[in-house]
Amino acid sequence: MLYSEKVMDHFQNPRNVGKMEDADGVGEVGNAKCGDIMRMYIKVDDDQTITDVKFNTFGCGSAIATSSMATEMIKGKKIDEALELSNRAVVEALDGLPPAKIHCSVLAEEAVKAAVKDYYDKNGIAYDHEKFQSVDCAHCHE
Ligand code: FES
């Protein structure tokens, strides 16, 4: 079987899909490789904890599954912990993806980062710009 049960589950029943009207941070990113796009919304409380996450995507099934898993992994976390979330960790949590689909998981990681960056920008919070450099897809294929 090409896809793990977890991938199939998150693809068929994606968690946290939708739009958030009163988001504290919104990130939109595109996948250079396939042209698909992803939008991620986060709600952050005064304690810098992510209390809610939503995502919308015009992406493939693997992008849907990875974003769904990523939203579950960052919900309830501190914002700086969410920043540490790598596409590899999400792929591992899904019990793997076919190599040709790894680039789809990058979309989820980048969308989370873009939403956090938007939150920082809106609130005038200083941050380390190095953390927001675009993910280099080449490392996914090592
Ligand atoms: Fe575009 Fe998967 S093929 S995100």
PDB file of C-alpha atoms and ligand atoms in Angstrom:
ATOM      1  CA  MET A   1       0.000   0.000   0.000  1.00  0.00           C
ATOM      2  CA  LEU A   2       1.370   3.353  -1.057  1.00  0.00           C
ATOM      3  CA  TYR A   3      -0.089   5.390   1.802  1.00  0.00           C
ATOM      4  CA  SER A   4      -0.124   4.588   5.488  1.00  0.00           C
ATOM      5  CA  GLU A   5      -3.393   4.193   7.354  1.00  0.00           C
ATOM      6  CA  LYS A   6      -2.727   7.441   9.164  1.00  0.00           C
ATOM      7  CA  VAL A   7      -2.261   9.311   5.898  1.00  0.00           C
ATOM      8  CA  MET A   8      -5.516   7.859   4.583  1.00  0.00           C
ATOM      9  CA  ASP A   9      -7.305   8.762   7.791  1.00  0.00           C
ATOM     10  CA  HIS A  10      -6.106  12.362   7.809  1.00  0.00           C
ATOM     11  CA  PHE A  11      -6.831  12.701   4.110  1.00  0.00           C
ATOM     12  CA  GLN A  12     -10.351  11.341   4.417  1.00  0.00           C
ATOM     13  CA  ASN A  13     -11.171  13.040   7.727  1.00  0.00           C
ATOM     14  CA  PRO A  14      -8.930  16.072   7.858  1.00  0.00           C
ATOM     15  CA  ARG A  15      -8.869  17.819  11.235  1.00  0.00           C
ATOM     16  CA  ASN A  16      -9.204  21.562  11.620  1.00  0.00           C
ATOM     17  CA  VAL A  17     -10.251  22.372   8.078  1.00  0.00           C
ATOM     18  CA  GLY A  18     -11.788  25.749   7.446  1.00  0.00           C
ATOM     19  CA  LYS A  19     -11.382  29.439   7.774  1.00  0.00           C
ATOM     20  CA  MET A  20     -10.889  31.496  10.907  1.00  0.00           C
ATOM     21  CA  GLU A  21     -12.423  34.951  10.884  1.00  0.00           C
ATOM     22  CA  ASP A  22     -10.642  36.299  13.958  1.00  0.00           C
ATOM     23  CA  ALA A  23      -7.239  34.687  13.484  1.00  0.00           C
ATOM     24  CA  ASP A  24      -4.209  36.232  15.192  1.00  0.00           C
ATOM     25  CA  GLY A  25      -1.942  35.017  12.424  1.00  0.00           C
ATOM     26  CA  VAL A  26      -2.551  33.918   8.838  1.00  0.00           C
ATOM     27  CA  GLY A  27       0.037  32.354   6.576  1.00  0.00           C
ATOM     28  CA  GLU A  28      -0.317  31.588   2.915  1.00  0.00           C
ATOM     29  CA  VAL A  29       2.329  29.705   1.026  1.00  0.00           C
ATOM     30  CA  GLY A  30       2.673  28.118  -2.368  1.00  0.00           C
ATOM     31  CA  ASN A  31       4.515  24.994  -3.330  1.00  0.00           C
ATOM     32  CA  ALA A  32       7.055  25.904  -5.976  1.00  0.00           C
ATOM     33  CA  LYS A  33       7.162  22.340  -7.163  1.00  0.00           C
ATOM     34  CA  CYS A  34       3.504  21.797  -7.996  1.00  0.00           C
ATOM     35  CA  GLY A  35       1.852  25.219  -7.691  1.00  0.00           C
ATOM     36  CA  ASP A  36      -0.503  24.143  -4.902  1.00  0.00           C
ATOM     37  CA  ILE A  37      -1.328  26.583  -2.120  1.00  0.00           C
ATOM     38  CA  MET A  38      -2.046  26.390   1.568  1.00  0.00           C
ATOM     39  CA  ARG A  39      -3.510  28.846   4.050  1.00  0.00           C
ATOM     40  CA  MET A  40      -3.051  28.401   7.792  1.00  0.00           C
ATOM     41  CA  TYR A  41      -4.818  30.349  10.561  1.00  0.00           C
ATOM     42  CA  ILE A  42      -3.768  30.452  14.202  1.00  0.00           C
ATOM     43  CA  LYS A  43      -5.387  31.821  17.333  1.00  0.00           C
ATOM     44  CA  VAL A  44      -2.899  32.756  20.049  1.00  0.00           C
ATOM     45  CA  ASP A  45      -3.660  33.704  23.655  1.00  0.00           C
ATOM     46  CA  ASP A  46      -1.767  36.192  25.871  1.00  0.00           C
ATOM     47  CA  ASP A  47       0.428  33.388  27.049  1.00  0.00           C
ATOM     48  CA  GLN A  48       1.649  32.777  23.467  1.00  0.00           C
ATOM     49  CA  THR A  49      -0.146  29.464  23.368  1.00  0.00           C
ATOM     50  CA  ILE A  50      -1.839  28.389  20.157  1.00  0.00           C
ATOM     51  CA  THR A  51      -5.414  27.763  21.176  1.00  0.00           C
ATOM     52  CA  ASP A  52      -6.885  27.072  17.754  1.00  0.00           C
ATOM     53  CA  VAL A  53      -5.687  26.255  14.253  1.00  0.00           C
ATOM     54  CA  LYS A  54      -7.462  25.996  10.919  1.00  0.00           C
ATOM     55  CA  PHE A  55      -6.237  25.334   7.424  1.00  0.00           C
ATOM     56  CA  ASN A  56      -7.448  25.543   3.871  1.00  0.00           C
ATOM     57  CA  THR A  57      -5.643  24.109   0.921  1.00  0.00           C
ATOM     58  CA  PHE A  58      -5.766  23.741  -2.817  1.00  0.00           C
ATOM     59  CA  GLY A  59      -3.314  20.925  -2.501  1.00  0.00           C
ATOM     60  CA  CYS A  60      -3.154  17.209  -3.056  1.00  0.00           C
ATOM     61  CA  GLY A  61      -4.151  14.467  -0.623  1.00  0.00           C
ATOM     62  CA  SER A  62      -0.700  14.346   0.943  1.00  0.00           C
ATOM     63  CA  ALA A  63      -0.793  18.094   1.537  1.00  0.00           C
ATOM     64  CA  ILE A  64      -4.183  17.708   3.203  1.00  0.00           C
ATOM     65  CA  ALA A  65      -2.986  14.828   5.388  1.00  0.00           C
ATOM     66  CA  THR A  66       0.213  16.576   6.466  1.00  0.00           C
ATOM     67  CA  SER A  67      -1.557  19.842   7.233  1.00  0.00           C
ATOM     68  CA  SER A  68      -4.206  18.046   9.201  1.00  0.00           C
ATOM     69  CA  MET A  69      -1.544  16.281  11.260  1.00  0.00           C
ATOM     70  CA  ALA A  70       0.484  19.500  11.620  1.00  0.00           C
ATOM     71  CA  THR A  71      -2.529  21.391  13.016  1.00  0.00           C
ATOM     72  CA  GLU A  72      -3.042  18.649  15.594  1.00  0.00           C
ATOM     73  CA  MET A  73       0.618  18.772  16.541  1.00  0.00           C
ATOM     74  CA  ILE A  74       0.751  22.535  17.144  1.00  0.00           C
ATOM     75  CA  LYS A  75      -2.609  23.028  18.824  1.00  0.00           C
ATOM     76  CA  GLY A  76      -2.063  23.760  22.501  1.00  0.00           C
ATOM     77  CA  LYS A  77       1.651  24.338  21.981  1.00  0.00           C
ATOM     78  CA  LYS A  78       3.603  27.516  22.615  1.00  0.00           C
ATOM     79  CA  ILE A  79       4.261  29.486  19.499  1.00  0.00           C
ATOM     80  CA  ASP A  80       8.021  28.915  19.609  1.00  0.00           C
ATOM     81  CA  GLU A  81       7.473  25.174  19.898  1.00  0.00           C
ATOM     82  CA  ALA A  82       5.260  25.309  16.817  1.00  0.00           C
ATOM     83  CA  LEU A  83       8.121  26.951  14.971  1.00  0.00           C
ATOM     84  CA  GLU A  84      10.284  23.939  15.649  1.00  0.00           C
ATOM     85  CA  LEU A  85       7.855  21.640  13.882  1.00  0.00           C
ATOM     86  CA  SER A  86       9.565  20.183  10.843  1.00  0.00           C
ATOM     87  CA  ASN A  87       7.970  18.503   7.892  1.00  0.00           C
ATOM     88  CA  ARG A  88       9.988  15.415   8.800  1.00  0.00           C
ATOM     89  CA  ALA A  89       8.348  15.232  12.210  1.00  0.00           C
ATOM     90  CA  VAL A  90       4.929  15.488  10.588  1.00  0.00           C
ATOM     91  CA  VAL A  91       5.785  12.809   8.043  1.00  0.00           C
ATOM     92  CA  GLU A  92       7.017  10.562  10.830  1.00  0.00           C
ATOM     93  CA  ALA A  93       3.823  11.111  12.789  1.00  0.00           C
ATOM     94  CA  LEU A  94       1.938   9.955   9.696  1.00  0.00           C
ATOM     95  CA  ASP A  95       4.078   6.811   9.435  1.00  0.00           C
ATOM     96  CA  GLY A  96       5.739   8.090   6.288  1.00  0.00           C
ATOM     97  CA  LEU A  97       4.885   9.342   2.833  1.00  0.00           C
ATOM     98  CA  PRO A  98       6.035   8.091  -0.560  1.00  0.00           C
ATOM     99  CA  PRO A  99       9.278   9.902  -1.538  1.00  0.00           C
ATOM    100  CA  ALA A 100       7.603  11.711  -4.422  1.00  0.00           C
ATOM    101  CA  LYS A 101       5.150  13.243  -1.959  1.00  0.00           C
ATOM    102  CA  ILE A 102       7.595  14.551   0.622  1.00  0.00           C
ATOM    103  CA  HIS A 103       7.570  17.972  -0.993  1.00  0.00           C
ATOM    104  CA  CYS A 104       3.852  18.220  -0.192  1.00  0.00           C
ATOM    105  CA  SER A 105       4.638  18.061   3.520  1.00  0.00           C
ATOM    106  CA  VAL A 106       6.868  21.110   3.197  1.00  0.00           C
ATOM    107  CA  LEU A 107       3.771  23.145   2.436  1.00  0.00           C
ATOM    108  CA  ALA A 108       2.387  22.429   5.918  1.00  0.00           C
ATOM    109  CA  GLU A 109       5.619  23.391   7.665  1.00  0.00           C
ATOM    110  CA  GLU A 110       5.953  26.597   5.698  1.00  0.00           C
ATOM    111  CA  ALA A 111       2.326  27.565   6.268  1.00  0.00           C
ATOM    112  CA  VAL A 112       2.737  27.186  10.043  1.00  0.00           C
ATOM    113  CA  LYS A 113       5.848  29.340   9.931  1.00  0.00           C
ATOM    114  CA  ALA A 114       4.143  31.958   7.784  1.00  0.00           C
ATOM    115  CA  ALA A 115       1.209  32.153  10.211  1.00  0.00           C
ATOM    116  CA  VAL A 116       3.574  32.588  13.172  1.00  0.00           C
ATOM    117  CA  LYS A 117       5.505  35.262  11.305  1.00  0.00           C
ATOM    118  CA  ASP A 118       2.268  37.100  10.580  1.00  0.00           C
ATOM    119  CA  TYR A 119       1.392  36.933  14.262  1.00  0.00           C
ATOM    120  CA  TYR A 120       4.817  38.325  15.233  1.00  0.00           C
ATOM    121  CA  ASP A 121       4.556  41.089  12.646  1.00  0.00           C
ATOM    122  CA  LYS A 122       1.050  42.107  13.727  1.00  0.00           C
ATOM    123  CA  ASN A 123       2.085  42.266  17.370  1.00  0.00           C
ATOM    124  CA  GLY A 124       5.428  43.963  16.878  1.00  0.00           C
ATOM    125  CA  ILE A 125       7.317  40.998  18.346  1.00  0.00           C
ATOM    126  CA  ALA A 126      10.964  40.787  17.355  1.00  0.00           C
ATOM    127  CA  TYR A 127      12.107  37.464  15.905  1.00  0.00           C
ATOM    128  CA  ASP A 128      15.056  35.732  14.406  1.00  0.00           C
ATOM    129  CA  HIS A 129      14.632  36.042  10.653  1.00  0.00           C
ATOM    130  CA  GLU A 130      16.828  33.016  10.082  1.00  0.00           C
ATOM    131  CA  LYS A 131      14.044  30.838  11.401  1.00  0.00           C
ATOM    132  CA  PHE A 132      11.813  31.890   8.551  1.00  0.00           C
ATOM    133  CA  GLN A 133      13.987  31.100   5.629  1.00  0.00           C
ATOM    134  CA  SER A 134      12.195  29.095   3.098  1.00  0.00           C
ATOM    135  CA  VAL A 135      12.615  25.360   3.481  1.00  0.00           C
ATOM    136  CA  ASP A 136      15.005  23.878   1.008  1.00  0.00           C
ATOM    137  CA  CYS A 137      13.222  20.987  -0.583  1.00  0.00           C
ATOM    138  CA  ALA A 138      16.466  19.303  -1.580  1.00  0.00           C
ATOM    139  CA  HIS A 139      17.025  18.077   1.977  1.00  0.00           C
ATOM    140  CA  CYS A 140      13.789  16.120   1.838  1.00  0.00           C
ATOM    141  CA  HIS A 141      15.207  13.782  -0.735  1.00  0.00           C
ATOM    142  CA  GLU A 142      18.409  12.900   1.037  1.00  0.00           C
TER     143      GLU A 142
HETATM  144 FE1  FES B   1       1.186  19.792  -4.629  1.00  0.00          FE
HETATM  145 FE2  FES B   1       1.175  17.664  -3.117  1.00  0.00          FE
HETATM  146  S1  FES B   1       1.334  17.719  -5.290  1.00  0.00           S
HETATM  147  S2  FES B   1       1.127  19.711  -2.503  1.00  0.00           S
END
